Amino acid sequence: MKVATTAGCEVATPTLAPAAPELREKIQSRTLRIGVIGLGYVGLPLATEFARAGFRVTGFDLNSEKVAQIQRGQSYIGDVASGEVSQLVEAGLLTATEDFRGLADIDAVNICVPTPLRKTKDPDLSYILAAVDQIQKHVHRGMLVILESTTYPGTTDELILPRLQENGMEVGRDFFLCFSPERVDPSNRQFHTRNIPKVVGGVTPDCTALGALYYQQAIEKVVPVSSTRVAEMVKLLENTFRSVNIGLANEMAQLCSHMSIDVWEVIEAAATKPFGFMPFYPGPGLGGHCIPVDPFYLSWKARADGTEARFIELAGLINGSMPHFVVQKIQAALNNQAKAVRNSSIHLLGVAYKRDVDDVRESPALDVLALLDQLGARVSYSDPHVPSLRFGGRQLESQPVALACRTADCVVLVTDHSAFDYKEIAESARLIIDTRNAFRAFRMDKIVKL
Ligand SMILES: NC(=O)c1ccc[n+]([C@@H]2O[C@H](COP(=O)([O-])OP(=O)(O)OC[C@H]3O[C@@H](n4cnc5c(N)ncnc54)[C@H](O)[C@@H]3O)[C@@H](O)[C@H]2O)c1
């Protein structure tokens, strides 16, 4: 079995393990039974993509509510339509369960569980290890195991492989193990699981070749690489690239503010250069499960290896300072109106971490709310995607936009959802702090940009 890597070399296997042709035959005949562990933003779109390609897919999740919803044919992920889930469930191609004993009948299993940071900013691999413990009980000849959760280089080789080999099964001979980073971008209408190229690296050349063949059944372009470590590092480079460049844009925003220059105008003009420049934009801070988290997996690993990831640490500091910078802008704008943050009513527009999603994980809105709350402001919010929010031990409810904007002392645009009526808000609000340049079409003194 041969497969060409991006480096141009062909990875060849001199002796094919008997389990490899059997697995290849199952993949090509689409009789392969697929398991996806973790049915979240990553796992559910992946499961439906393979089911749509004609494979029988079982989703395994600890969350009984998610399992029940899938079984009822309902989706809870914006990018996956309920109509599609119900069709696939009815056709017997998609099912979900909390019972991991079903792994015994699975030929290929994708691990798509969370990889958060601990409070100390160390990687929390407990979800991966729990999933691997389940697989380990059922690992069998001809099984393909693929980790998709973002993690530091070495996780697949150093943590997962020894566990799966504990029962005497040998990788590349009895079972096959790969890492394939997930690159899904929730709410992106142009790129989704099927048309985002899939990088895959295996522990052995057979593992890579079988992993690549597997993804080729459901994904338009597959990019094999020479090892699991390369595949793990690819994802961290991509997300570090974003974090560092956003950090630069955020530093530019702070510098421009000191110099009374409009950073948005600067970036738009710089972006007219047809080569050598790619625009990144400032904002209230990083959010979501990936960009604020993943680079710290790499810096942790660098420290463990006795070295340093200086760009990552610096970008983390600058990006982490943005909620404070936003609050300074609010303070200055209120002071100009002879008001203080204390006792002012401050209304946030958008609390999700990015446009048109319902995800508030790591959202900078939470930091802005907490800072304003500490300063004695009366805080409220509107978000068409987040009806309620746990904050500081209380429950906040999303408020009707028009009334809240008319009555607040200050409105802070944190997330530029497309559902907001920017014209109406611009006309009715008394003071607007715009952290996303969402009000670019309006020139009014009461609109303060980042
Ligand atoms: N969300 C994104 O945009 C995105 C993009 C690229 C990569 N990733 C990476 O993909 C991974 C998954 O992220 P996500 O956003 O889908 O997370 P998520 O929280 O949306 O979903 C994870 C799911 O795993 C389930 N789960 C947790 N432990 C489990 C276990 N032991 N067994 C079975 N199910 C378990 C949870 O109940 C949940 O449904 C993370 O490593 C993340 O960094 C996420």
Short mmCIF file of C-alpha atoms and ligand atoms in Angstrom, two decimals:
data_model
loop_
_atom_site.label_atom_id
_atom_site.label_comp_id
_atom_site.label_asym_id
_atom_site.label_seq_id
_atom_site.Cartn_x
_atom_site.Cartn_y
_atom_site.Cartn_z
CA MET A 1 0.00 0.00 0.00
CA LYS A 2 1.45 3.37 -1.05
CA VAL A 3 0.48 6.94 -0.37
CA ALA A 4 2.13 10.21 -1.45
CA THR A 5 2.74 12.77 1.31
CA THR A 6 2.77 16.54 0.77
CA ALA A 7 6.57 16.41 0.91
CA GLY A 8 6.33 14.48 -2.35
CA CYS A 9 7.78 11.21 -1.07
CA GLU A 10 5.82 8.00 -1.27
CA VAL A 11 5.27 6.14 1.96
CA ALA A 12 5.44 2.45 1.07
CA THR A 13 4.82 -0.62 3.17
CA PRO A 14 7.11 -3.51 2.34
CA THR A 15 5.03 -6.14 4.15
CA LEU A 16 1.30 -5.71 4.38
CA ALA A 17 -0.21 -6.93 7.62
CA PRO A 18 -3.12 -9.30 6.88
CA ALA A 19 -5.49 -6.98 8.74
CA ALA A 20 -4.75 -4.12 6.28
CA PRO A 21 -6.31 -5.59 3.10
CA GLU A 22 -9.36 -6.68 5.12
CA LEU A 23 -9.85 -3.16 6.43
CA ARG A 24 -9.20 -1.67 2.99
CA GLU A 25 -11.84 -3.95 1.47
CA LYS A 26 -14.40 -2.88 4.09
CA ILE A 27 -13.64 0.81 3.44
CA GLN A 28 -13.93 0.45 -0.33
CA SER A 29 -17.10 -1.64 -0.19
CA ARG A 30 -18.57 0.78 2.38
CA THR A 31 -19.39 -2.10 4.71
CA LEU A 32 -17.10 -0.48 7.30
CA ARG A 33 -18.91 0.32 10.55
CA ILE A 34 -17.92 3.71 11.89
CA GLY A 35 -17.96 5.04 15.46
CA VAL A 36 -17.58 8.69 16.43
CA ILE A 37 -16.83 9.38 20.11
CA GLY A 38 -18.05 12.86 21.08
CA LEU A 39 -20.99 14.30 19.13
CA GLY A 40 -20.24 18.02 19.45
CA TYR A 41 -19.37 20.78 16.98
CA VAL A 42 -16.77 18.47 15.40
CA GLY A 43 -18.16 14.96 15.89
CA LEU A 44 -21.74 15.45 14.70
CA PRO A 45 -20.84 17.04 11.33
CA LEU A 46 -18.24 14.30 10.77
CA ALA A 47 -20.70 11.52 11.67
CA THR A 48 -23.35 12.91 9.30
CA GLU A 49 -20.79 13.31 6.49
CA PHE A 50 -19.83 9.62 6.62
CA ALA A 51 -23.48 8.56 7.01
CA ARG A 52 -24.35 10.65 3.94
CA ALA A 53 -21.59 8.79 2.07
CA GLY A 54 -23.46 5.53 2.78
CA PHE A 55 -21.61 4.23 5.85
CA ARG A 56 -23.37 3.02 8.98
CA VAL A 57 -22.26 5.40 11.75
CA THR A 58 -22.75 5.16 15.51
CA GLY A 59 -22.13 8.22 17.66
CA PHE A 60 -21.01 7.60 21.25
CA ASP A 61 -21.55 10.39 23.75
CA LEU A 62 -21.83 10.66 27.54
CA ASN A 63 -24.47 13.37 27.18
CA SER A 64 -27.80 11.56 27.29
CA GLU A 65 -29.71 14.61 26.04
CA LYS A 66 -27.59 14.80 22.85
CA VAL A 67 -27.97 11.05 22.29
CA ALA A 68 -31.75 11.29 22.72
CA GLN A 69 -31.96 14.23 20.32
CA ILE A 70 -30.07 12.37 17.59
CA GLN A 71 -32.26 9.32 18.10
CA ARG A 72 -35.30 11.60 17.67
CA GLY A 73 -33.75 12.92 14.44
CA GLN A 74 -32.95 16.36 15.84
CA SER A 75 -29.77 18.36 15.47
CA TYR A 76 -28.40 20.71 18.15
CA ILE A 77 -25.53 21.99 15.97
CA GLY A 78 -26.22 24.99 13.73
CA ASP A 79 -24.28 23.60 10.76
CA VAL A 80 -26.19 20.29 10.70
CA ALA A 81 -29.85 20.40 9.64
CA SER A 82 -32.37 18.43 11.68
CA GLY A 83 -33.98 17.27 8.41
CA GLU A 84 -30.72 15.61 7.43
CA VAL A 85 -30.24 13.94 10.82
CA SER A 86 -33.79 12.54 10.77
CA GLN A 87 -33.34 11.18 7.21
CA LEU A 88 -30.07 9.48 8.14
CA VAL A 89 -31.51 8.05 11.36
CA GLU A 90 -34.59 6.76 9.52
CA ALA A 91 -32.38 5.19 6.84
CA GLY A 92 -30.48 3.32 9.58
CA LEU A 93 -27.22 5.08 8.66
CA LEU A 94 -26.90 7.16 11.84
CA THR A 95 -27.52 6.18 15.41
CA ALA A 96 -26.33 7.41 18.80
CA THR A 97 -25.74 5.74 22.13
CA GLU A 98 -24.22 6.15 25.58
CA ASP A 99 -23.35 2.45 25.68
CA PHE A 100 -19.70 1.99 24.72
CA ARG A 101 -20.01 -1.80 24.46
CA GLY A 102 -21.09 -1.14 20.88
CA LEU A 103 -17.43 -0.33 20.11
CA ALA A 104 -16.85 -4.08 19.81
CA ASP A 105 -18.67 -3.99 16.43
CA ILE A 106 -16.95 -0.84 15.15
CA ASP A 107 -14.22 -0.99 12.47
CA ALA A 108 -13.13 2.67 12.44
CA VAL A 109 -13.47 5.04 15.37
CA ASN A 110 -12.90 8.81 15.44
CA ILE A 111 -12.23 10.50 18.78
CA CYS A 112 -13.76 14.02 18.82
CA VAL A 113 -13.88 14.88 22.53
CA PRO A 114 -12.95 18.24 24.14
CA THR A 115 -9.34 19.21 24.91
CA PRO A 116 -9.62 22.19 27.27
CA LEU A 117 -6.95 23.77 29.44
CA ARG A 118 -6.77 23.41 33.19
CA LYS A 119 -6.86 26.61 35.29
CA THR A 120 -3.05 26.47 35.26
CA LYS A 121 -3.15 26.55 31.40
CA ASP A 122 -1.87 22.96 31.28
CA PRO A 123 -3.52 20.56 28.79
CA ASP A 124 -6.47 18.60 30.14
CA LEU A 125 -6.34 15.27 28.30
CA SER A 126 -8.79 13.53 30.64
CA TYR A 127 -11.52 13.42 27.96
CA ILE A 128 -9.19 11.80 25.42
CA LEU A 129 -7.95 9.30 27.99
CA ALA A 130 -11.51 8.39 29.01
CA ALA A 131 -12.41 7.76 25.36
CA VAL A 132 -9.25 5.72 24.78
CA ASP A 133 -9.98 3.63 27.88
CA GLN A 134 -13.32 2.70 26.31
CA ILE A 135 -11.69 1.82 22.99
CA GLN A 136 -8.98 -0.16 24.73
CA LYS A 137 -11.62 -2.54 26.15
CA HIS A 138 -12.79 -3.33 22.62
CA VAL A 139 -9.79 -2.83 20.35
CA HIS A 140 -9.74 -5.71 17.88
CA ARG A 141 -7.98 -6.94 14.78
CA GLY A 142 -8.52 -4.70 11.79
CA MET A 143 -9.67 -1.68 13.84
CA LEU A 144 -8.76 1.85 12.69
CA VAL A 145 -8.52 4.43 15.50
CA ILE A 146 -8.20 8.13 14.65
CA LEU A 147 -7.78 10.99 17.10
CA GLU A 148 -9.24 14.28 15.84
CA SER A 149 -9.18 16.34 19.06
CA THR A 150 -6.58 19.10 18.99
CA THR A 151 -3.56 18.27 21.13
CA TYR A 152 0.22 18.65 21.49
CA PRO A 153 2.65 16.73 19.27
CA GLY A 154 3.36 13.30 20.69
CA THR A 155 -0.06 12.63 22.24
CA THR A 156 -0.99 9.86 19.79
CA ASP A 157 2.39 8.12 19.98
CA GLU A 158 3.13 8.62 23.66
CA LEU A 159 -0.27 8.44 25.34
CA ILE A 160 -2.70 6.58 23.12
CA LEU A 161 -0.51 3.96 21.46
CA PRO A 162 0.81 2.32 24.66
CA ARG A 163 -2.72 2.03 26.03
CA LEU A 164 -4.08 0.39 22.89
CA GLN A 165 -1.16 -2.05 22.79
CA GLU A 166 -1.62 -3.13 26.43
CA ASN A 167 -3.58 -6.24 25.51
CA GLY A 168 -0.88 -7.52 23.16
CA MET A 169 -2.35 -5.97 20.00
CA GLU A 170 0.31 -4.47 17.73
CA VAL A 171 -0.10 -1.26 15.79
CA GLY A 172 0.35 -1.60 12.02
CA ARG A 173 -0.19 -5.34 12.31
CA ASP A 174 -3.41 -5.85 14.27
CA PHE A 175 -4.89 -2.37 14.45
CA PHE A 176 -4.15 1.03 12.87
CA LEU A 177 -3.75 4.40 14.57
CA CYS A 178 -3.72 7.93 13.10
CA PHE A 179 -4.07 11.57 14.05
CA SER A 180 -6.15 13.80 11.82
CA PRO A 181 -6.72 17.40 12.95
CA GLU A 182 -10.23 18.79 12.74
CA ARG A 183 -10.45 22.14 10.95
CA VAL A 184 -14.20 22.79 10.99
CA ASP A 185 -15.24 26.44 11.29
CA PRO A 186 -18.76 26.67 12.77
CA SER A 187 -21.18 28.89 10.79
CA ASN A 188 -18.82 29.10 7.78
CA ARG A 189 -21.15 28.76 4.79
CA GLN A 190 -18.39 28.23 2.24
CA PHE A 191 -16.20 25.63 3.97
CA HIS A 192 -17.55 22.67 5.90
CA THR A 193 -16.44 19.15 6.81
CA ARG A 194 -16.70 17.79 3.24
CA ASN A 195 -14.68 20.47 1.42
CA ILE A 196 -12.04 21.31 4.03
CA PRO A 197 -8.91 19.30 3.09
CA LYS A 198 -8.18 16.61 5.70
CA VAL A 199 -4.62 16.12 6.93
CA VAL A 200 -3.86 12.63 8.24
CA GLY A 201 -0.71 11.06 9.67
CA GLY A 202 -0.41 7.48 10.93
CA VAL A 203 1.91 5.68 13.35
CA THR A 204 3.06 3.39 10.50
CA PRO A 205 2.85 3.83 6.70
CA ASP A 206 -0.07 1.36 6.60
CA CYS A 207 -1.87 3.42 9.23
CA THR A 208 -1.44 6.59 7.11
CA ALA A 209 -2.54 4.86 3.91
CA LEU A 210 -5.65 3.34 5.52
CA GLY A 211 -6.50 6.60 7.30
CA ALA A 212 -6.22 8.49 4.00
CA LEU A 213 -8.34 5.93 2.14
CA TYR A 214 -10.95 6.14 4.89
CA TYR A 215 -11.33 9.93 4.69
CA GLN A 216 -11.32 9.87 0.88
CA GLN A 217 -14.74 8.19 1.05
CA ALA A 218 -16.40 11.27 2.53
CA ILE A 219 -14.02 14.22 2.15
CA GLU A 220 -13.02 15.88 -1.13
CA LYS A 221 -9.29 16.26 -0.53
CA VAL A 222 -7.06 14.26 1.80
CA VAL A 223 -3.50 15.33 2.65
CA PRO A 224 -1.39 12.47 4.02
CA VAL A 225 1.66 13.41 6.10
CA SER A 226 4.53 11.27 7.31
CA SER A 227 3.66 10.92 11.02
CA THR A 228 1.12 11.59 13.74
CA ARG A 229 3.44 14.28 15.18
CA VAL A 230 3.44 16.22 11.92
CA ALA A 231 -0.37 16.01 11.76
CA GLU A 232 -0.65 17.18 15.40
CA MET A 233 1.73 20.09 14.75
CA VAL A 234 -0.15 21.16 11.59
CA LYS A 235 -3.22 22.05 13.64
CA LEU A 236 -1.17 23.91 16.24
CA LEU A 237 0.63 25.90 13.55
CA GLU A 238 -2.70 26.89 11.97
CA ASN A 239 -4.22 28.07 15.23
CA THR A 240 -1.02 29.68 16.51
CA PHE A 241 -0.83 31.57 13.19
CA ARG A 242 -4.29 32.99 13.86
CA SER A 243 -3.61 33.77 17.51
CA VAL A 244 -0.31 35.56 16.77
CA ASN A 245 -1.70 37.56 13.85
CA ILE A 246 -4.80 38.57 15.79
CA GLY A 247 -2.42 39.53 18.61
CA LEU A 248 -0.56 41.80 16.19
CA ALA A 249 -3.85 43.36 15.01
CA ASN A 250 -4.87 43.90 18.64
CA GLU A 251 -1.53 45.54 19.46
CA MET A 252 -1.96 47.77 16.40
CA ALA A 253 -5.44 48.72 17.68
CA GLN A 254 -3.96 49.76 21.05
CA LEU A 255 -1.13 51.72 19.39
CA CYS A 256 -3.48 53.40 16.92
CA SER A 257 -5.82 54.37 19.75
CA HIS A 258 -2.94 56.16 21.54
CA MET A 259 -2.07 57.94 18.29
CA SER A 260 -5.70 58.77 17.38
CA ILE A 261 -5.48 56.76 14.15
CA ASP A 262 -8.35 54.61 12.88
CA VAL A 263 -6.88 51.08 12.92
CA TRP A 264 -9.70 49.73 10.73
CA GLU A 265 -8.92 52.21 7.99
CA VAL A 266 -5.22 51.32 8.26
CA ILE A 267 -5.91 47.59 7.86
CA GLU A 268 -8.33 48.06 4.95
CA ALA A 269 -5.79 50.21 3.11
CA ALA A 270 -2.92 47.80 3.84
CA ALA A 271 -5.06 44.93 2.54
CA THR A 272 -5.07 46.48 -0.92
CA LYS A 273 -1.47 45.28 -1.30
CA PRO A 274 -1.82 42.33 -3.66
CA PHE A 275 1.03 40.30 -2.15
CA GLY A 276 2.79 39.79 1.18
CA PHE A 277 -0.06 40.98 3.41
CA MET A 278 -3.07 39.20 4.83
CA PRO A 279 -5.57 41.21 6.90
CA PHE A 280 -6.37 40.21 10.48
CA TYR A 281 -8.68 42.34 12.59
CA PRO A 282 -8.68 43.45 16.21
CA GLY A 283 -11.56 42.70 18.54
CA PRO A 284 -12.63 42.42 22.17
CA GLY A 285 -10.40 39.35 22.72
CA LEU A 286 -10.17 35.74 21.62
CA GLY A 287 -12.97 33.25 22.17
CA GLY A 288 -14.13 29.76 21.37
CA HIS A 289 -12.73 26.34 22.09
CA CYS A 290 -9.74 26.63 19.72
CA ILE A 291 -7.75 29.84 19.19
CA PRO A 292 -7.45 30.91 22.87
CA VAL A 293 -6.69 27.32 23.95
CA ASP A 294 -4.72 25.35 21.34
CA PRO A 295 -1.52 27.45 21.23
CA PHE A 296 -1.07 26.78 24.96
CA TYR A 297 -0.95 23.05 24.21
CA LEU A 298 2.15 23.81 22.15
CA SER A 299 3.74 26.18 24.67
CA TRP A 300 3.16 23.60 27.43
CA LYS A 301 4.86 20.94 25.31
CA ALA A 302 7.71 23.35 24.50
CA ARG A 303 8.26 23.96 28.23
CA ALA A 304 8.14 20.21 28.92
CA ASP A 305 10.84 19.79 26.27
CA GLY A 306 12.98 22.50 27.89
CA THR A 307 12.34 25.21 25.31
CA GLU A 308 10.02 28.23 24.89
CA ALA A 309 7.23 29.36 22.55
CA ARG A 310 7.68 33.12 22.89
CA PHE A 311 5.29 34.31 20.16
CA ILE A 312 2.50 32.25 21.72
CA GLU A 313 3.01 33.67 25.20
CA LEU A 314 3.19 37.26 23.91
CA ALA A 315 0.09 36.89 21.71
CA GLY A 316 -1.71 35.37 24.72
CA LEU A 317 -0.82 38.41 26.82
CA ILE A 318 -1.92 40.96 24.21
CA ASN A 319 -5.12 39.11 23.27
CA GLY A 320 -5.89 38.60 26.96
CA SER A 321 -5.58 42.37 27.58
CA MET A 322 -8.31 43.26 25.07
CA PRO A 323 -11.34 43.01 27.40
CA HIS A 324 -9.53 45.50 29.72
CA PHE A 325 -8.86 47.75 26.72
CA VAL A 326 -12.56 47.64 25.79
CA VAL A 327 -13.52 48.59 29.36
CA GLN A 328 -11.04 51.51 29.26
CA LYS A 329 -12.74 52.69 26.05
CA ILE A 330 -16.14 52.47 27.77
CA GLN A 331 -14.84 54.39 30.80
CA ALA A 332 -13.33 57.15 28.65
CA ALA A 333 -16.47 57.48 26.50
CA LEU A 334 -18.75 57.70 29.55
CA ASN A 335 -16.40 60.19 31.23
CA ASN A 336 -16.68 62.39 28.13
CA GLN A 337 -20.42 62.50 28.84
CA ALA A 338 -19.73 63.34 32.51
CA LYS A 339 -20.77 59.82 33.56
CA ALA A 340 -18.92 56.98 35.29
CA VAL A 341 -19.11 53.23 34.76
CA ARG A 342 -20.38 52.86 38.32
CA ASN A 343 -24.20 52.78 38.28
CA SER A 344 -24.36 53.29 34.50
CA SER A 345 -26.50 50.84 32.53
CA ILE A 346 -24.24 49.10 30.03
CA HIS A 347 -25.75 46.79 27.46
CA LEU A 348 -23.70 44.23 25.53
CA LEU A 349 -24.76 43.31 22.01
CA GLY A 350 -23.66 39.71 21.45
CA VAL A 351 -22.10 37.37 23.98
CA ALA A 352 -21.22 34.43 21.67
CA TYR A 353 -17.52 34.28 20.84
CA LYS A 354 -18.11 34.97 17.15
CA ARG A 355 -20.71 36.01 14.62
CA ASP A 356 -23.82 33.86 14.15
CA VAL A 357 -22.91 31.05 16.57
CA ASP A 358 -24.43 30.13 19.94
CA ASP A 359 -21.11 29.14 21.56
CA VAL A 360 -20.00 31.23 24.56
CA ARG A 361 -16.97 29.11 25.50
CA GLU A 362 -14.05 31.44 26.36
CA SER A 363 -16.07 34.34 24.94
CA PRO A 364 -14.46 37.74 25.66
CA ALA A 365 -17.97 39.02 26.42
CA LEU A 366 -17.79 37.10 29.70
CA ASP A 367 -14.62 38.99 30.68
CA VAL A 368 -16.07 42.36 29.63
CA LEU A 369 -19.24 41.64 31.66
CA ALA A 370 -17.21 40.59 34.72
CA LEU A 371 -14.97 43.69 34.57
CA LEU A 372 -17.95 46.03 34.22
CA ASP A 373 -19.76 44.23 37.01
CA GLN A 374 -16.73 44.65 39.31
CA LEU A 375 -16.73 48.38 38.53
CA GLY A 376 -20.36 48.65 39.65
CA ALA A 377 -22.10 48.95 36.26
CA ARG A 378 -25.61 47.62 35.73
CA VAL A 379 -25.00 45.06 32.98
CA SER A 380 -27.39 43.40 30.52
CA TYR A 381 -27.11 41.79 27.10
CA SER A 382 -28.91 40.82 23.90
CA ASP A 383 -27.92 37.85 21.78
CA PRO A 384 -30.29 36.20 19.29
CA HIS A 385 -28.30 32.94 19.63
CA VAL A 386 -27.87 32.88 23.42
CA PRO A 387 -31.24 33.20 25.20
CA SER A 388 -29.73 32.98 28.70
CA LEU A 389 -26.30 33.11 30.27
CA ARG A 390 -24.80 31.95 33.59
CA PHE A 391 -22.70 34.81 34.85
CA GLY A 392 -21.19 35.44 38.30
CA GLY A 393 -23.52 32.96 39.98
CA ARG A 394 -26.65 34.50 38.40
CA GLN A 395 -28.73 33.87 35.34
CA LEU A 396 -28.97 36.71 32.80
CA GLU A 397 -31.67 36.64 30.11
CA SER A 398 -31.21 38.11 26.65
CA GLN A 399 -33.15 41.41 26.41
CA PRO A 400 -35.14 42.76 23.44
CA VAL A 401 -32.56 44.73 21.42
CA ALA A 402 -34.53 47.86 20.54
CA LEU A 403 -35.72 48.69 24.07
CA ALA A 404 -32.38 47.85 25.70
CA CYS A 405 -30.40 50.00 23.25
CA ARG A 406 -32.76 52.95 23.65
CA THR A 407 -32.53 52.95 27.44
CA ALA A 408 -28.88 51.98 28.16
CA ASP A 409 -26.27 54.63 28.98
CA CYS A 410 -23.84 52.74 26.79
CA VAL A 411 -24.18 49.93 24.23
CA VAL A 412 -21.13 47.74 23.57
CA LEU A 413 -21.06 45.76 20.33
CA VAL A 414 -19.09 42.63 21.24
CA THR A 415 -20.30 40.10 18.64
CA ASP A 416 -21.31 41.32 15.18
CA HIS A 417 -24.23 38.92 14.58
CA SER A 418 -25.92 39.42 11.21
CA ALA A 419 -29.35 39.46 12.89
CA PHE A 420 -28.73 42.86 14.54
CA ASP A 421 -30.37 45.86 12.87
CA TYR A 422 -27.33 48.17 12.89
CA LYS A 423 -29.18 51.15 11.44
CA GLU A 424 -31.87 51.05 14.11
CA ILE A 425 -29.28 50.60 16.88
CA ALA A 426 -27.14 53.47 15.53
CA GLU A 427 -30.16 55.75 15.50
CA SER A 428 -31.56 54.82 18.93
CA ALA A 429 -28.52 54.25 21.20
CA ARG A 430 -27.01 57.13 23.20
CA LEU A 431 -23.43 55.85 23.09
CA ILE A 432 -21.95 52.90 21.21
CA ILE A 433 -18.58 51.22 21.72
CA ASP A 434 -17.97 49.20 18.55
CA THR A 435 -15.34 46.47 19.01
CA ARG A 436 -15.85 44.92 15.53
CA ASN A 437 -16.24 47.90 13.18
CA ALA A 438 -19.81 46.71 12.65
CA PHE A 439 -21.07 50.32 12.44
CA ARG A 440 -18.60 51.24 9.69
CA ALA A 441 -21.45 52.55 7.52
CA PHE A 442 -22.40 55.21 10.11
CA ARG A 443 -20.40 58.33 10.92
CA MET A 444 -21.67 59.62 14.26
CA ASP A 445 -19.78 61.07 17.22
CA LYS A 446 -21.59 58.74 19.59
CA ILE A 447 -20.00 55.69 17.92
CA VAL A 448 -16.56 54.95 19.42
CA LYS A 449 -14.49 52.38 17.58
CA LEU A 450 -11.85 50.15 19.12
N1 LIG B 1 -15.50 23.61 17.82
C1 LIG B 1 -14.65 23.87 16.85
O1 LIG B 1 -14.84 24.80 16.07
C2 LIG B 1 -13.42 23.01 16.65
C3 LIG B 1 -12.70 23.16 15.45
C4 LIG B 1 -11.57 22.38 15.25
C5 LIG B 1 -11.15 21.50 16.23
N2 LIG B 1 -11.85 21.39 17.40
C6 LIG B 1 -11.36 20.42 18.39
O2 LIG B 1 -12.21 19.28 18.34
C7 LIG B 1 -12.37 18.72 19.64
C8 LIG B 1 -13.84 18.65 20.00
O3 LIG B 1 -14.35 19.96 20.08
P1 LIG B 1 -15.91 20.29 20.00
O4 LIG B 1 -16.03 21.75 19.79
O5 LIG B 1 -16.60 19.36 19.06
O6 LIG B 1 -16.34 19.93 21.50
P2 LIG B 1 -17.85 19.80 22.04
O7 LIG B 1 -17.78 20.13 23.49
O8 LIG B 1 -18.79 20.54 21.16
O9 LIG B 1 -18.18 18.26 21.87
C9 LIG B 1 -17.50 17.26 22.55
C10 LIG B 1 -18.49 16.14 22.85
O10 LIG B 1 -17.77 15.08 23.48
C11 LIG B 1 -18.59 14.52 24.49
N3 LIG B 1 -17.71 13.79 25.40
C12 LIG B 1 -16.86 14.27 26.33
N4 LIG B 1 -16.17 13.24 26.88
C13 LIG B 1 -16.60 12.11 26.30
C14 LIG B 1 -16.26 10.75 26.43
N5 LIG B 1 -15.32 10.35 27.28
N6 LIG B 1 -16.93 9.85 25.68
C15 LIG B 1 -17.88 10.26 24.80
N7 LIG B 1 -18.23 11.54 24.62
C16 LIG B 1 -17.59 12.45 25.35
C17 LIG B 1 -19.31 15.71 25.08
O11 LIG B 1 -20.49 15.31 25.74
C18 LIG B 1 -19.61 16.53 23.82
O12 LIG B 1 -20.85 16.19 23.24
C19 LIG B 1 -11.52 19.60 20.57
O13 LIG B 1 -10.24 19.04 20.69
C20 LIG B 1 -11.44 20.91 19.81
O14 LIG B 1 -10.28 21.64 20.16
C21 LIG B 1 -12.98 22.12 17.61
#
